[in-house]
Amino acid sequence: MITLIVAINHTNSIGLNNKLPWHNPDELQYFKQITMGKTLYVGHNTYKHLPPLPGRKIKVIGHNKDVQDFHTFLLNHQDSKEDIYIIGGASIFNQALPYASYLYLSIVNDDTLGDCFFKFNPSLYTHTLLQKQPTFTSYLLTKKE
């Protein structure tokens, strides 16, 4: 099972100058809560700019790291029972989205226009509200059959 863990703002931005376009400690704490103890997969460029994530194992997809490219990654994991959690960036999200059964989606109350975006069709998913905070709202999106 492939799950994407994504935070966007009101402009669907996920990045600006290789960082999050916002500073939101509450959403970062939520991210920590849902990722703690998991193996997280990330694209090479995002990995280069990712701060340390204690308590989580990071595997890099692309640029001669743990896995060459997303297609090879899928071939290597097609029979795996392991849950796959992908945390970015934009290129890996776009490649993984058609295969993802679930999306943990946080919508941050922010209007900053970034330079990386998460593009998806919300009508392809059922939405379950997980939490509503003053600074963000989180959902679990499940792909419709």
mmCIF file with all atom_site columns, C-alpha atoms in Angstrom:
data_model
loop_
_atom_site.group_PDB
_atom_site.id
_atom_site.type_symbol
_atom_site.label_atom_id
_atom_site.label_alt_id
_atom_site.label_comp_id
_atom_site.label_asym_id
_atom_site.label_entity_id
_atom_site.label_seq_id
_atom_site.pdbx_PDB_ins_code
_atom_site.Cartn_x
_atom_site.Cartn_y
_atom_site.Cartn_z
_atom_site.occupancy
_atom_site.B_iso_or_equiv
_atom_site.pdbx_formal_charge
_atom_site.auth_seq_id
_atom_site.auth_comp_id
_atom_site.auth_asym_id
_atom_site.auth_atom_id
_atom_site.pdbx_PDB_model_num
ATOM 1   C CA . MET A 1 1   ? 0.000   0.000  0.000   1.00 0.00 ? 1   MET A CA 1
ATOM 2   C CA . ILE A 1 2   ? 1.313   3.429  -0.971  1.00 0.00 ? 2   ILE A CA 1
ATOM 3   C CA . THR A 1 3   ? 0.405   6.454  1.136   1.00 0.00 ? 3   THR A CA 1
ATOM 4   C CA . LEU A 1 4   ? 1.360   10.052 0.407   1.00 0.00 ? 4   LEU A CA 1
ATOM 5   C CA . ILE A 1 5   ? 1.809   12.470 3.292   1.00 0.00 ? 5   ILE A CA 1
ATOM 6   C CA . VAL A 1 6   ? 1.301   15.986 1.962   1.00 0.00 ? 6   VAL A CA 1
ATOM 7   C CA . ALA A 1 7   ? 0.868   19.469 3.396   1.00 0.00 ? 7   ALA A CA 1
ATOM 8   C CA . ILE A 1 8   ? -0.470  22.159 1.071   1.00 0.00 ? 8   ILE A CA 1
ATOM 9   C CA . ASN A 1 9   ? -1.731  25.672 1.572   1.00 0.00 ? 9   ASN A CA 1
ATOM 10  C CA . HIS A 1 10  ? -4.629  27.534 -0.058  1.00 0.00 ? 10  HIS A CA 1
ATOM 11  C CA . THR A 1 11  ? -2.606  27.925 -3.294  1.00 0.00 ? 11  THR A CA 1
ATOM 12  C CA . ASN A 1 12  ? -1.792  24.163 -3.408  1.00 0.00 ? 12  ASN A CA 1
ATOM 13  C CA . SER A 1 13  ? 1.846   25.100 -2.777  1.00 0.00 ? 13  SER A CA 1
ATOM 14  C CA . ILE A 1 14  ? 4.123   22.538 -1.142  1.00 0.00 ? 14  ILE A CA 1
ATOM 15  C CA . GLY A 1 15  ? 7.457   24.305 -1.495  1.00 0.00 ? 15  GLY A CA 1
ATOM 16  C CA . LEU A 1 16  ? 9.235   27.607 -1.995  1.00 0.00 ? 16  LEU A CA 1
ATOM 17  C CA . ASN A 1 17  ? 12.998  27.810 -2.531  1.00 0.00 ? 17  ASN A CA 1
ATOM 18  C CA . ASN A 1 18  ? 13.422  24.195 -1.345  1.00 0.00 ? 18  ASN A CA 1
ATOM 19  C CA . LYS A 1 19  ? 11.596  24.814 1.944   1.00 0.00 ? 19  LYS A CA 1
ATOM 20  C CA . LEU A 1 20  ? 8.026   24.812 3.158   1.00 0.00 ? 20  LEU A CA 1
ATOM 21  C CA . PRO A 1 21  ? 6.346   28.115 2.199   1.00 0.00 ? 21  PRO A CA 1
ATOM 22  C CA . TRP A 1 22  ? 5.061   28.531 5.766   1.00 0.00 ? 22  TRP A CA 1
ATOM 23  C CA . HIS A 1 23  ? 6.189   28.032 9.339   1.00 0.00 ? 23  HIS A CA 1
ATOM 24  C CA . ASN A 1 24  ? 3.559   25.998 11.184  1.00 0.00 ? 24  ASN A CA 1
ATOM 25  C CA . PRO A 1 25  ? 4.781   24.222 14.340  1.00 0.00 ? 25  PRO A CA 1
ATOM 26  C CA . ASP A 1 26  ? 1.359   22.622 14.916  1.00 0.00 ? 26  ASP A CA 1
ATOM 27  C CA . GLU A 1 27  ? 1.348   20.942 11.510  1.00 0.00 ? 27  GLU A CA 1
ATOM 28  C CA . LEU A 1 28  ? 4.978   19.865 11.928  1.00 0.00 ? 28  LEU A CA 1
ATOM 29  C CA . GLN A 1 29  ? 4.030   18.217 15.230  1.00 0.00 ? 29  GLN A CA 1
ATOM 30  C CA . TYR A 1 30  ? 1.159   16.430 13.465  1.00 0.00 ? 30  TYR A CA 1
ATOM 31  C CA . PHE A 1 31  ? 3.571   15.279 10.720  1.00 0.00 ? 31  PHE A CA 1
ATOM 32  C CA . LYS A 1 32  ? 5.892   13.937 13.409  1.00 0.00 ? 32  LYS A CA 1
ATOM 33  C CA . GLN A 1 33  ? 3.005   12.107 15.072  1.00 0.00 ? 33  GLN A CA 1
ATOM 34  C CA . ILE A 1 34  ? 1.869   10.302 11.904  1.00 0.00 ? 34  ILE A CA 1
ATOM 35  C CA . THR A 1 35  ? 5.382   9.476  10.667  1.00 0.00 ? 35  THR A CA 1
ATOM 36  C CA . MET A 1 36  ? 7.144   8.438  13.881  1.00 0.00 ? 36  MET A CA 1
ATOM 37  C CA . GLY A 1 37  ? 8.661   4.962  13.635  1.00 0.00 ? 37  GLY A CA 1
ATOM 38  C CA . LYS A 1 38  ? 7.970   4.651  9.906   1.00 0.00 ? 38  LYS A CA 1
ATOM 39  C CA . THR A 1 39  ? 10.199  4.309  6.868   1.00 0.00 ? 39  THR A CA 1
ATOM 40  C CA . LEU A 1 40  ? 9.677   7.387  4.712   1.00 0.00 ? 40  LEU A CA 1
ATOM 41  C CA . TYR A 1 41  ? 10.500  7.636  1.019   1.00 0.00 ? 41  TYR A CA 1
ATOM 42  C CA . VAL A 1 42  ? 11.563  10.951 -0.445  1.00 0.00 ? 42  VAL A CA 1
ATOM 43  C CA . GLY A 1 43  ? 12.916  12.330 -3.703  1.00 0.00 ? 43  GLY A CA 1
ATOM 44  C CA . HIS A 1 44  ? 16.582  13.257 -3.967  1.00 0.00 ? 44  HIS A CA 1
ATOM 45  C CA . ASN A 1 45  ? 16.116  17.033 -4.120  1.00 0.00 ? 45  ASN A CA 1
ATOM 46  C CA . THR A 1 46  ? 13.797  17.053 -1.117  1.00 0.00 ? 46  THR A CA 1
ATOM 47  C CA . TYR A 1 47  ? 16.247  14.828 0.759   1.00 0.00 ? 47  TYR A CA 1
ATOM 48  C CA . LYS A 1 48  ? 19.059  17.352 0.212   1.00 0.00 ? 48  LYS A CA 1
ATOM 49  C CA . HIS A 1 49  ? 17.023  20.034 2.002   1.00 0.00 ? 49  HIS A CA 1
ATOM 50  C CA . LEU A 1 50  ? 15.248  17.900 4.602   1.00 0.00 ? 50  LEU A CA 1
ATOM 51  C CA . PRO A 1 51  ? 16.144  18.482 8.244   1.00 0.00 ? 51  PRO A CA 1
ATOM 52  C CA . PRO A 1 52  ? 16.939  15.420 10.376  1.00 0.00 ? 52  PRO A CA 1
ATOM 53  C CA . LEU A 1 53  ? 13.830  13.412 11.289  1.00 0.00 ? 53  LEU A CA 1
ATOM 54  C CA . PRO A 1 54  ? 14.712  11.464 14.452  1.00 0.00 ? 54  PRO A CA 1
ATOM 55  C CA . GLY A 1 55  ? 12.763  8.259  14.959  1.00 0.00 ? 55  GLY A CA 1
ATOM 56  C CA . ARG A 1 56  ? 12.124  7.772  11.255  1.00 0.00 ? 56  ARG A CA 1
ATOM 57  C CA . LYS A 1 57  ? 14.117  5.984  8.579   1.00 0.00 ? 57  LYS A CA 1
ATOM 58  C CA . ILE A 1 58  ? 14.569  7.932  5.329   1.00 0.00 ? 58  ILE A CA 1
ATOM 59  C CA . LYS A 1 59  ? 15.036  6.231  1.940   1.00 0.00 ? 59  LYS A CA 1
ATOM 60  C CA . VAL A 1 60  ? 15.830  8.270  -1.153  1.00 0.00 ? 60  VAL A CA 1
ATOM 61  C CA . ILE A 1 61  ? 14.283  7.634  -4.565  1.00 0.00 ? 61  ILE A CA 1
ATOM 62  C CA . GLY A 1 62  ? 16.399  8.792  -7.504  1.00 0.00 ? 62  GLY A CA 1
ATOM 63  C CA . HIS A 1 63  ? 19.869  10.135 -8.272  1.00 0.00 ? 63  HIS A CA 1
ATOM 64  C CA . ASN A 1 64  ? 21.751  6.937  -7.346  1.00 0.00 ? 64  ASN A CA 1
ATOM 65  C CA . LYS A 1 65  ? 20.563  6.778  -3.762  1.00 0.00 ? 65  LYS A CA 1
ATOM 66  C CA . ASP A 1 66  ? 18.530  3.882  -2.355  1.00 0.00 ? 66  ASP A CA 1
ATOM 67  C CA . VAL A 1 67  ? 16.394  3.464  -5.492  1.00 0.00 ? 67  VAL A CA 1
ATOM 68  C CA . GLN A 1 68  ? 17.233  4.663  -9.025  1.00 0.00 ? 68  GLN A CA 1
ATOM 69  C CA . ASP A 1 69  ? 13.795  5.948  -10.062 1.00 0.00 ? 69  ASP A CA 1
ATOM 70  C CA . PHE A 1 70  ? 10.128  5.565  -9.181  1.00 0.00 ? 70  PHE A CA 1
ATOM 71  C CA . HIS A 1 71  ? 9.472   2.899  -11.830 1.00 0.00 ? 71  HIS A CA 1
ATOM 72  C CA . THR A 1 72  ? 12.289  0.758  -10.419 1.00 0.00 ? 72  THR A CA 1
ATOM 73  C CA . PHE A 1 73  ? 10.952  1.446  -6.946  1.00 0.00 ? 73  PHE A CA 1
ATOM 74  C CA . LEU A 1 74  ? 7.516   0.104  -7.950  1.00 0.00 ? 74  LEU A CA 1
ATOM 75  C CA . LEU A 1 75  ? 9.030   -3.000 -9.535  1.00 0.00 ? 75  LEU A CA 1
ATOM 76  C CA . ASN A 1 76  ? 11.077  -3.680 -6.408  1.00 0.00 ? 76  ASN A CA 1
ATOM 77  C CA . HIS A 1 77  ? 8.047   -3.312 -4.125  1.00 0.00 ? 77  HIS A CA 1
ATOM 78  C CA . GLN A 1 78  ? 5.231   -4.836 -6.185  1.00 0.00 ? 78  GLN A CA 1
ATOM 79  C CA . ASP A 1 79  ? 5.042   -7.968 -4.009  1.00 0.00 ? 79  ASP A CA 1
ATOM 80  C CA . SER A 1 80  ? 5.967   -6.263 -0.762  1.00 0.00 ? 80  SER A CA 1
ATOM 81  C CA . LYS A 1 81  ? 3.635   -6.264 2.224   1.00 0.00 ? 81  LYS A CA 1
ATOM 82  C CA . GLU A 1 82  ? 5.459   -3.178 3.539   1.00 0.00 ? 82  GLU A CA 1
ATOM 83  C CA . ASP A 1 83  ? 3.453   0.038  3.753   1.00 0.00 ? 83  ASP A CA 1
ATOM 84  C CA . ILE A 1 84  ? 5.107   2.751  1.664   1.00 0.00 ? 84  ILE A CA 1
ATOM 85  C CA . TYR A 1 85  ? 4.972   6.338  2.970   1.00 0.00 ? 85  TYR A CA 1
ATOM 86  C CA . ILE A 1 86  ? 6.058   9.041  0.525   1.00 0.00 ? 86  ILE A CA 1
ATOM 87  C CA . ILE A 1 87  ? 6.715   12.539 1.875   1.00 0.00 ? 87  ILE A CA 1
ATOM 88  C CA . GLY A 1 88  ? 7.819   14.475 -1.214  1.00 0.00 ? 88  GLY A CA 1
ATOM 89  C CA . GLY A 1 89  ? 8.798   16.316 -3.190  1.00 0.00 ? 89  GLY A CA 1
ATOM 90  C CA . ALA A 1 90  ? 6.662   17.397 -6.103  1.00 0.00 ? 90  ALA A CA 1
ATOM 91  C CA . SER A 1 91  ? 8.184   15.058 -8.701  1.00 0.00 ? 91  SER A CA 1
ATOM 92  C CA . ILE A 1 92  ? 7.844   11.941 -6.531  1.00 0.00 ? 92  ILE A CA 1
ATOM 93  C CA . PHE A 1 93  ? 4.324   12.949 -5.491  1.00 0.00 ? 93  PHE A CA 1
ATOM 94  C CA . ASN A 1 94  ? 3.310   13.291 -9.156  1.00 0.00 ? 94  ASN A CA 1
ATOM 95  C CA . GLN A 1 95  ? 4.802   9.907  -10.046 1.00 0.00 ? 95  GLN A CA 1
ATOM 96  C CA . ALA A 1 96  ? 3.346   8.129  -7.012  1.00 0.00 ? 96  ALA A CA 1
ATOM 97  C CA . LEU A 1 97  ? -0.134  9.668  -6.986  1.00 0.00 ? 97  LEU A CA 1
ATOM 98  C CA . PRO A 1 98  ? -1.704  7.205  -9.480  1.00 0.00 ? 98  PRO A CA 1
ATOM 99  C CA . TYR A 1 99  ? -0.561  4.288  -7.279  1.00 0.00 ? 99  TYR A CA 1
ATOM 100 C CA . ALA A 1 100 ? -1.426  5.761  -3.885  1.00 0.00 ? 100 ALA A CA 1
ATOM 101 C CA . SER A 1 101 ? -4.360  4.280  -1.995  1.00 0.00 ? 101 SER A CA 1
ATOM 102 C CA . TYR A 1 102 ? -4.277  6.940  0.719   1.00 0.00 ? 102 TYR A CA 1
ATOM 103 C CA . LEU A 1 103 ? -3.258  10.555 1.207   1.00 0.00 ? 103 LEU A CA 1
ATOM 104 C CA . TYR A 1 104 ? -2.716  12.174 4.557   1.00 0.00 ? 104 TYR A CA 1
ATOM 105 C CA . LEU A 1 105 ? -3.494  15.728 3.484   1.00 0.00 ? 105 LEU A CA 1
ATOM 106 C CA . SER A 1 106 ? -2.965  18.773 5.674   1.00 0.00 ? 106 SER A CA 1
ATOM 107 C CA . ILE A 1 107 ? -4.313  22.089 4.450   1.00 0.00 ? 107 ILE A CA 1
ATOM 108 C CA . VAL A 1 108 ? -2.371  24.889 6.114   1.00 0.00 ? 108 VAL A CA 1
ATOM 109 C CA . ASN A 1 109 ? -4.107  28.236 6.622   1.00 0.00 ? 109 ASN A CA 1
ATOM 110 C CA . ASP A 1 110 ? -1.660  30.183 4.479   1.00 0.00 ? 110 ASP A CA 1
ATOM 111 C CA . ASP A 1 111 ? -1.819  31.935 1.084   1.00 0.00 ? 111 ASP A CA 1
ATOM 112 C CA . THR A 1 112 ? 1.884   32.085 0.168   1.00 0.00 ? 112 THR A CA 1
ATOM 113 C CA . LEU A 1 113 ? 2.468   31.311 -3.505  1.00 0.00 ? 113 LEU A CA 1
ATOM 114 C CA . GLY A 1 114 ? 5.207   28.702 -3.723  1.00 0.00 ? 114 GLY A CA 1
ATOM 115 C CA . ASP A 1 115 ? 7.248   27.360 -6.617  1.00 0.00 ? 115 ASP A CA 1
ATOM 116 C CA . CYS A 1 116 ? 6.224   23.684 -6.172  1.00 0.00 ? 116 CYS A CA 1
ATOM 117 C CA . PHE A 1 117 ? 2.631   22.510 -6.156  1.00 0.00 ? 117 PHE A CA 1
ATOM 118 C CA . PHE A 1 118 ? 0.613   19.388 -5.401  1.00 0.00 ? 118 PHE A CA 1
ATOM 119 C CA . LYS A 1 119 ? -1.879  18.820 -8.196  1.00 0.00 ? 119 LYS A CA 1
ATOM 120 C CA . PHE A 1 120 ? -4.587  16.227 -7.696  1.00 0.00 ? 120 PHE A CA 1
ATOM 121 C CA . ASN A 1 121 ? -8.305  15.696 -8.253  1.00 0.00 ? 121 ASN A CA 1
ATOM 122 C CA . PRO A 1 122 ? -10.071 15.679 -4.856  1.00 0.00 ? 122 PRO A CA 1
ATOM 123 C CA . SER A 1 123 ? -13.191 14.086 -6.369  1.00 0.00 ? 123 SER A CA 1
ATOM 124 C CA . LEU A 1 124 ? -11.275 10.809 -6.847  1.00 0.00 ? 124 LEU A CA 1
ATOM 125 C CA . TYR A 1 125 ? -11.125 10.330 -3.067  1.00 0.00 ? 125 TYR A CA 1
ATOM 126 C CA . THR A 1 126 ? -13.398 10.012 -0.090  1.00 0.00 ? 126 THR A CA 1
ATOM 127 C CA . HIS A 1 127 ? -12.437 12.520 2.594   1.00 0.00 ? 127 HIS A CA 1
ATOM 128 C CA . THR A 1 128 ? -12.302 11.785 6.315   1.00 0.00 ? 128 THR A CA 1
ATOM 129 C CA . LEU A 1 129 ? -11.659 14.738 8.604   1.00 0.00 ? 129 LEU A CA 1
ATOM 130 C CA . LEU A 1 130 ? -8.904  13.822 11.072  1.00 0.00 ? 130 LEU A CA 1
ATOM 131 C CA . GLN A 1 131 ? -8.461  17.104 12.898  1.00 0.00 ? 131 GLN A CA 1
ATOM 132 C CA . LYS A 1 132 ? -9.274  20.771 12.606  1.00 0.00 ? 132 LYS A CA 1
ATOM 133 C CA . GLN A 1 133 ? -6.825  23.136 14.251  1.00 0.00 ? 133 GLN A CA 1
ATOM 134 C CA . PRO A 1 134 ? -6.727  26.943 14.097  1.00 0.00 ? 134 PRO A CA 1
ATOM 135 C CA . THR A 1 135 ? -3.687  26.798 11.760  1.00 0.00 ? 135 THR A CA 1
ATOM 136 C CA . PHE A 1 136 ? -4.415  23.693 9.646   1.00 0.00 ? 136 PHE A CA 1
ATOM 137 C CA . THR A 1 137 ? -6.959  21.000 8.867   1.00 0.00 ? 137 THR A CA 1
ATOM 138 C CA . SER A 1 138 ? -5.988  17.385 8.211   1.00 0.00 ? 138 SER A CA 1
ATOM 139 C CA . TYR A 1 139 ? -7.806  14.725 6.238   1.00 0.00 ? 139 TYR A CA 1
ATOM 140 C CA . LEU A 1 140 ? -7.320  11.118 5.275   1.00 0.00 ? 140 LEU A CA 1
ATOM 141 C CA . LEU A 1 141 ? -8.193  10.753 1.607   1.00 0.00 ? 141 LEU A CA 1
ATOM 142 C CA . THR A 1 142 ? -9.010  7.252  0.392   1.00 0.00 ? 142 THR A CA 1
ATOM 143 C CA . LYS A 1 143 ? -8.973  6.515  -3.328  1.00 0.00 ? 143 LYS A CA 1
ATOM 144 C CA . LYS A 1 144 ? -12.415 5.562  -4.614  1.00 0.00 ? 144 LYS A CA 1
ATOM 145 C CA . GLU A 1 145 ? -12.718 2.190  -6.323  1.00 0.00 ? 145 GLU A CA 1
#
